JSON list of C-alpha atoms in Angstrom, two decimals:
[
{"chain": "A", "resi": 294, "resn": "MET", "atom": "CA", "xyz": [65.73, 107.74, 5.50]},
{"chain": "A", "resi": 295, "resn": "THR", "atom": "CA", "xyz": [65.15, 105.92, 8.43]},
{"chain": "A", "resi": 296, "resn": "ASN", "atom": "CA", "xyz": [63.15, 102.56, 8.60]},
{"chain": "A", "resi": 297, "resn": "ILE", "atom": "CA", "xyz": [60.42, 103.41, 10.82]},
{"chain": "A", "resi": 298, "resn": "ASN", "atom": "CA", "xyz": [58.89, 100.46, 12.96]},
{"chain": "A", "resi": 299, "resn": "PHE", "atom": "CA", "xyz": [55.74, 99.54, 14.23]},
{"chain": "A", "resi": 300, "resn": "SER", "atom": "CA", "xyz": [55.34, 98.67, 17.82]},
{"chain": "A", "resi": 301, "resn": "GLU", "atom": "CA", "xyz": [52.20, 97.41, 19.90]},
{"chain": "A", "resi": 302, "resn": "THR", "atom": "CA", "xyz": [51.89, 94.99, 23.23]},
{"chain": "A", "resi": 303, "resn": "LYS", "atom": "CA", "xyz": [50.36, 92.59, 24.29]},
{"chain": "A", "resi": 304, "resn": "LEU", "atom": "CA", "xyz": [49.43, 89.87, 26.89]},
{"chain": "A", "resi": 305, "resn": "ALA", "atom": "CA", "xyz": [52.26, 86.62, 27.09]},
{"chain": "A", "resi": 306, "resn": "SER", "atom": "CA", "xyz": [53.76, 84.41, 29.46]},
{"chain": "A", "resi": 307, "resn": "ARG", "atom": "CA", "xyz": [57.10, 82.20, 29.15]},
{"chain": "A", "resi": 308, "resn": "TYR", "atom": "CA", "xyz": [55.75, 78.47, 28.42]},
{"chain": "A", "resi": 309, "resn": "GLY", "atom": "CA", "xyz": [52.70, 79.52, 26.74]},
{"chain": "A", "resi": 310, "resn": "GLU", "atom": "CA", "xyz": [49.37, 77.21, 28.02]},
{"chain": "A", "resi": 311, "resn": "GLU", "atom": "CA", "xyz": [51.62, 74.42, 28.74]},
{"chain": "A", "resi": 312, "resn": "PRO", "atom": "CA", "xyz": [50.30, 73.03, 32.40]},
{"chain": "A", "resi": 313, "resn": "SER", "atom": "CA", "xyz": [54.22, 71.36, 33.35]},
{"chain": "A", "resi": 314, "resn": "SER", "atom": "CA", "xyz": [55.44, 74.89, 33.70]},
{"chain": "A", "resi": 315, "resn": "GLU", "atom": "CA", "xyz": [52.74, 75.93, 35.78]},
{"chain": "A", "resi": 316, "resn": "GLY", "atom": "CA", "xyz": [55.16, 77.55, 38.73]},
{"chain": "A", "resi": 317, "resn": "ASN", "atom": "CA", "xyz": [57.35, 79.33, 36.14]},
{"chain": "A", "resi": 318, "resn": "ASN", "atom": "CA", "xyz": [55.04, 80.13, 33.74]},
{"chain": "A", "resi": 319, "resn": "THR", "atom": "CA", "xyz": [55.44, 84.21, 34.14]},
{"chain": "A", "resi": 320, "resn": "VAL", "atom": "CA", "xyz": [53.07, 86.39, 32.61]},
{"chain": "A", "resi": 321, "resn": "PHE", "atom": "CA", "xyz": [54.35, 89.52, 31.22]},
{"chain": "A", "resi": 322, "resn": "VAL", "atom": "CA", "xyz": [53.29, 92.23, 28.59]},
{"chain": "A", "resi": 323, "resn": "ASP", "atom": "CA", "xyz": [55.50, 91.51, 25.31]},
{"chain": "A", "resi": 324, "resn": "LEU", "atom": "CA", "xyz": [56.74, 94.12, 23.07]},
{"chain": "A", "resi": 325, "resn": "ILE", "atom": "CA", "xyz": [56.00, 93.35, 19.68]},
{"chain": "A", "resi": 326, "resn": "ILE", "atom": "CA", "xyz": [58.15, 95.03, 16.95]},
{"chain": "A", "resi": 327, "resn": "ASP", "atom": "CA", "xyz": [57.16, 94.87, 13.37]},
{"chain": "A", "resi": 328, "resn": "TRP", "atom": "CA", "xyz": [54.79, 91.69, 14.25]},
{"chain": "A", "resi": 329, "resn": "ILE", "atom": "CA", "xyz": [57.47, 89.92, 15.75]},
{"chain": "A", "resi": 330, "resn": "SER", "atom": "CA", "xyz": [57.58, 89.36, 19.99]},
{"chain": "A", "resi": 331, "resn": "LEU", "atom": "CA", "xyz": [60.87, 91.14, 21.14]},
{"chain": "A", "resi": 332, "resn": "TYR", "atom": "CA", "xyz": [60.51, 88.15, 23.82]},
{"chain": "A", "resi": 333, "resn": "GLN", "atom": "CA", "xyz": [60.76, 85.57, 21.03]},
{"chain": "A", "resi": 334, "resn": "ARG", "atom": "CA", "xyz": [63.86, 87.10, 19.39]},
{"chain": "A", "resi": 335, "resn": "LEU", "atom": "CA", "xyz": [65.58, 87.06, 22.54]},
{"chain": "A", "resi": 336, "resn": "LYS", "atom": "CA", "xyz": [63.96, 83.86, 24.23]},
{"chain": "A", "resi": 337, "resn": "GLU", "atom": "CA", "xyz": [67.90, 82.45, 23.75]},
{"chain": "A", "resi": 338, "resn": "HIS", "atom": "CA", "xyz": [68.95, 84.55, 26.83]},
{"chain": "A", "resi": 339, "resn": "ASP", "atom": "CA", "xyz": [65.83, 83.93, 29.29]},
{"chain": "A", "resi": 340, "resn": "PHE", "atom": "CA", "xyz": [64.40, 87.06, 30.36]},
{"chain": "A", "resi": 341, "resn": "ILE", "atom": "CA", "xyz": [61.21, 88.70, 29.67]},
{"chain": "A", "resi": 342, "resn": "PRO", "atom": "CA", "xyz": [60.06, 91.81, 29.06]},
{"chain": "A", "resi": 343, "resn": "ALA", "atom": "CA", "xyz": [59.93, 94.16, 32.02]},
{"chain": "A", "resi": 344, "resn": "PHE", "atom": "CA", "xyz": [56.51, 95.08, 31.07]},
{"chain": "A", "resi": 345, "resn": "GLY", "atom": "CA", "xyz": [52.99, 94.08, 33.11]},
{"chain": "A", "resi": 346, "resn": "TRP", "atom": "CA", "xyz": [54.54, 91.89, 36.08]},
{"chain": "A", "resi": 347, "resn": "GLY", "atom": "CA", "xyz": [55.28, 93.28, 39.49]},
{"chain": "A", "resi": 348, "resn": "ASN", "atom": "CA", "xyz": [53.23, 95.32, 41.66]},
{"chain": "A", "resi": 349, "resn": "ASP", "atom": "CA", "xyz": [51.51, 98.88, 40.39]},
{"chain": "A", "resi": 350, "resn": "GLU", "atom": "CA", "xyz": [54.11, 100.76, 41.64]},
{"chain": "A", "resi": 351, "resn": "GLN", "atom": "CA", "xyz": [56.81, 99.08, 39.85]},
{"chain": "A", "resi": 352, "resn": "GLN", "atom": "CA", "xyz": [54.84, 98.94, 36.51]},
{"chain": "A", "resi": 353, "resn": "GLN", "atom": "CA", "xyz": [54.56, 102.32, 36.80]},
{"chain": "A", "resi": 354, "resn": "LEU", "atom": "CA", "xyz": [58.31, 103.23, 36.85]},
{"chain": "A", "resi": 355, "resn": "THR", "atom": "CA", "xyz": [59.03, 101.45, 34.32]},
{"chain": "A", "resi": 356, "resn": "ILE", "atom": "CA", "xyz": [56.40, 102.84, 31.88]},
{"chain": "A", "resi": 357, "resn": "ASP", "atom": "CA", "xyz": [57.54, 106.54, 33.00]},
{"chain": "A", "resi": 358, "resn": "TYR", "atom": "CA", "xyz": [61.77, 105.30, 32.39]},
{"chain": "A", "resi": 359, "resn": "PHE", "atom": "CA", "xyz": [60.37, 104.42, 29.05]},
{"chain": "A", "resi": 360, "resn": "LEU", "atom": "CA", "xyz": [58.52, 107.20, 28.21]},
{"chain": "A", "resi": 361, "resn": "PHE", "atom": "CA", "xyz": [61.50, 109.79, 29.61]},
{"chain": "A", "resi": 362, "resn": "LYS", "atom": "CA", "xyz": [59.66, 110.52, 32.97]},
{"chain": "A", "resi": 363, "resn": "PHE", "atom": "CA", "xyz": [62.51, 110.00, 34.63]},
{"chain": "A", "resi": 364, "resn": "PRO", "atom": "CA", "xyz": [65.95, 108.35, 33.46]},
{"chain": "A", "resi": 365, "resn": "PHE", "atom": "CA", "xyz": [67.11, 104.84, 34.88]},
{"chain": "A", "resi": 366, "resn": "GLU", "atom": "CA", "xyz": [68.99, 105.63, 37.83]},
{"chain": "A", "resi": 367, "resn": "PHE", "atom": "CA", "xyz": [71.61, 103.14, 36.97]},
{"chain": "A", "resi": 368, "resn": "LYS", "atom": "CA", "xyz": [72.66, 103.63, 33.37]},
{"chain": "A", "resi": 369, "resn": "TYR", "atom": "CA", "xyz": [72.70, 107.00, 31.30]},
{"chain": "A", "resi": 370, "resn": "HIS", "atom": "CA", "xyz": [70.56, 106.65, 27.97]},
{"chain": "A", "resi": 371, "resn": "ARG", "atom": "CA", "xyz": [70.10, 102.52, 28.58]},
{"chain": "A", "resi": 372, "resn": "TYR", "atom": "CA", "xyz": [67.13, 101.19, 30.33]},
{"chain": "A", "resi": 373, "resn": "PRO", "atom": "CA", "xyz": [66.44, 96.96, 31.48]},
{"chain": "A", "resi": 374, "resn": "ILE", "atom": "CA", "xyz": [64.01, 96.11, 28.59]},
{"chain": "A", "resi": 375, "resn": "LEU", "atom": "CA", "xyz": [64.16, 92.21, 29.49]},
{"chain": "A", "resi": 376, "resn": "ILE", "atom": "CA", "xyz": [64.94, 91.07, 33.01]},
{"chain": "A", "resi": 377, "resn": "CYS", "atom": "CA", "xyz": [64.76, 88.03, 35.69]},
{"chain": "A", "resi": 378, "resn": "PRO", "atom": "CA", "xyz": [61.51, 86.13, 34.72]},
{"chain": "A", "resi": 379, "resn": "GLN", "atom": "CA", "xyz": [61.16, 84.57, 38.47]},
{"chain": "A", "resi": 380, "resn": "CYS", "atom": "CA", "xyz": [62.11, 87.81, 40.42]},
{"chain": "A", "resi": 381, "resn": "GLY", "atom": "CA", "xyz": [62.85, 90.70, 38.03]},
{"chain": "A", "resi": 382, "resn": "ASP", "atom": "CA", "xyz": [65.88, 91.56, 40.28]},
{"chain": "A", "resi": 383, "resn": "LEU", "atom": "CA", "xyz": [68.65, 93.07, 37.86]},
{"chain": "A", "resi": 384, "resn": "GLU", "atom": "CA", "xyz": [71.41, 91.49, 39.99]},
{"chain": "A", "resi": 385, "resn": "CYS", "atom": "CA", "xyz": [70.27, 88.41, 38.19]},
{"chain": "A", "resi": 386, "resn": "GLY", "atom": "CA", "xyz": [71.22, 89.83, 34.93]},
{"chain": "A", "resi": 387, "resn": "TYR", "atom": "CA", "xyz": [68.90, 91.97, 32.29]},
{"chain": "A", "resi": 388, "resn": "ILE", "atom": "CA", "xyz": [69.13, 92.82, 28.53]},
{"chain": "A", "resi": 389, "resn": "SER", "atom": "CA", "xyz": [69.37, 96.37, 28.37]},
{"chain": "A", "resi": 390, "resn": "VAL", "atom": "CA", "xyz": [68.84, 99.31, 25.73]},
{"chain": "A", "resi": 391, "resn": "ALA", "atom": "CA", "xyz": [69.77, 102.67, 24.35]},
{"chain": "A", "resi": 392, "resn": "ILE", "atom": "CA", "xyz": [66.73, 104.92, 24.32]},
{"chain": "A", "resi": 393, "resn": "ASP", "atom": "CA", "xyz": [67.11, 108.55, 22.65]},
{"chain": "A", "resi": 394, "resn": "LYS", "atom": "CA", "xyz": [64.19, 110.72, 21.13]},
{"chain": "A", "resi": 395, "resn": "GLU", "atom": "CA", "xyz": [64.85, 113.24, 18.51]},
{"chain": "A", "resi": 396, "resn": "SER", "atom": "CA", "xyz": [61.84, 115.52, 17.91]},
{"chain": "A", "resi": 397, "resn": "ASP", "atom": "CA", "xyz": [59.08, 112.23, 17.04]},
{"chain": "A", "resi": 398, "resn": "ILE", "atom": "CA", "xyz": [61.27, 109.72, 16.74]},
{"chain": "A", "resi": 399, "resn": "VAL", "atom": "CA", "xyz": [62.16, 106.89, 19.06]},
{"chain": "A", "resi": 400, "resn": "GLU", "atom": "CA", "xyz": [65.43, 105.14, 18.68]},
{"chain": "A", "resi": 401, "resn": "TRP", "atom": "CA", "xyz": [65.89, 102.00, 20.26]},
{"chain": "A", "resi": 402, "resn": "SER", "atom": "CA", "xyz": [69.65, 100.29, 19.61]},
{"chain": "A", "resi": 403, "resn": "ASN", "atom": "CA", "xyz": [72.74, 98.86, 21.53]},
{"chain": "A", "resi": 404, "resn": "PHE", "atom": "CA", "xyz": [70.91, 96.14, 22.81]},
{"chain": "A", "resi": 405, "resn": "TYR", "atom": "CA", "xyz": [73.63, 94.53, 25.89]},
{"chain": "A", "resi": 406, "resn": "LEU", "atom": "CA", "xyz": [73.35, 91.31, 27.61]},
{"chain": "A", "resi": 407, "resn": "GLU", "atom": "CA", "xyz": [74.78, 93.09, 30.95]},
{"chain": "A", "resi": 408, "resn": "HIS", "atom": "CA", "xyz": [76.06, 90.25, 33.07]},
{"chain": "A", "resi": 409, "resn": "ASN", "atom": "CA", "xyz": [78.09, 88.79, 30.16]},
{"chain": "A", "resi": 410, "resn": "ASN", "atom": "CA", "xyz": [79.07, 92.74, 28.62]},
{"chain": "A", "resi": 411, "resn": "GLN", "atom": "CA", "xyz": [78.14, 91.52, 25.84]},
{"chain": "A", "resi": 412, "resn": "PRO", "atom": "CA", "xyz": [76.38, 93.41, 23.07]},
{"chain": "A", "resi": 413, "resn": "LEU", "atom": "CA", "xyz": [73.39, 91.66, 21.03]},
{"chain": "A", "resi": 414, "resn": "ASP", "atom": "CA", "xyz": [73.04, 91.30, 17.23]},
{"chain": "A", "resi": 415, "resn": "ILE", "atom": "CA", "xyz": [69.67, 93.08, 17.21]},
{"chain": "A", "resi": 416, "resn": "GLY", "atom": "CA", "xyz": [68.37, 96.86, 16.28]},
{"chain": "A", "resi": 417, "resn": "PRO", "atom": "CA", "xyz": [68.20, 99.39, 15.64]},
{"chain": "A", "resi": 418, "resn": "PHE", "atom": "CA", "xyz": [64.82, 100.16, 15.59]},
{"chain": "A", "resi": 419, "resn": "HIS", "atom": "CA", "xyz": [62.55, 103.51, 15.09]},
{"chain": "A", "resi": 420, "resn": "PHE", "atom": "CA", "xyz": [59.23, 104.19, 16.31]},
{"chain": "A", "resi": 421, "resn": "LYS", "atom": "CA", "xyz": [57.20, 107.13, 15.36]},
{"chain": "A", "resi": 422, "resn": "TRP", "atom": "CA", "xyz": [56.51, 109.21, 18.99]},
{"chain": "A", "resi": 423, "resn": "ASP", "atom": "CA", "xyz": [52.54, 108.40, 18.71]},
{"chain": "A", "resi": 424, "resn": "ASN", "atom": "CA", "xyz": [53.00, 104.96, 17.84]},
{"chain": "A", "resi": 425, "resn": "TYR", "atom": "CA", "xyz": [55.40, 104.49, 21.08]},
{"chain": "A", "resi": 426, "resn": "LYS", "atom": "CA", "xyz": [53.77, 106.33, 23.48]},
{"chain": "A", "resi": 427, "resn": "ALA", "atom": "CA", "xyz": [50.65, 104.40, 22.96]},
{"chain": "A", "resi": 428, "resn": "ALA", "atom": "CA", "xyz": [52.30, 100.75, 22.99]},
{"chain": "A", "resi": 429, "resn": "ILE", "atom": "CA", "xyz": [54.51, 101.64, 25.91]},
{"chain": "A", "resi": 430, "resn": "GLU", "atom": "CA", "xyz": [50.77, 103.21, 27.68]},
{"chain": "A", "resi": 431, "resn": "ASN", "atom": "CA", "xyz": [49.00, 99.92, 26.52]},
{"chain": "A", "resi": 432, "resn": "ALA", "atom": "CA", "xyz": [51.48, 97.80, 28.40]},
{"chain": "A", "resi": 433, "resn": "TYR", "atom": "CA", "xyz": [50.58, 99.76, 31.78]},
{"chain": "A", "resi": 434, "resn": "GLU", "atom": "CA", "xyz": [46.84, 99.00, 31.15]},
{"chain": "A", "resi": 435, "resn": "ILE", "atom": "CA", "xyz": [47.49, 95.63, 30.10]},
{"chain": "A", "resi": 436, "resn": "GLY", "atom": "CA", "xyz": [49.71, 94.50, 33.28]},
{"chain": "A", "resi": 437, "resn": "ARG", "atom": "CA", "xyz": [47.17, 96.03, 35.54]},
{"chain": "A", "resi": 438, "resn": "LEU", "atom": "CA", "xyz": [44.13, 93.99, 34.16]},
{"chain": "A", "resi": 439, "resn": "SER", "atom": "CA", "xyz": [46.32, 90.69, 34.05]}
]
């Protein structure tokens, strides 16, 4: 039996409320899996979740990738889930995840630090479609309001 994870999203920032980090304190929408932040789980790599920042068009495209409306153009079934906190450019490096959907279950597996060609020891995670879809759509709403 597959363990089902719970997902939600919330507004976060790289350095919280620390005033000394003002110019670099990127605000983003964090992915919370079973009440633990994905950003915090992978913080050592200095990337942030791809949700909730950038212009509206970029935010919508990210949401569309994760809701299977479009495949990510560079990697088949792999999606950039954590990206550069300063510019979001994939050339700076990123963490990708394989995402598959079977029936009403979405699986995130095989997290990978792309610029180092290094697999990461996290996951897999399995989400019920309704919970997953609500969390991803909420990421867009939170991002638009931030």
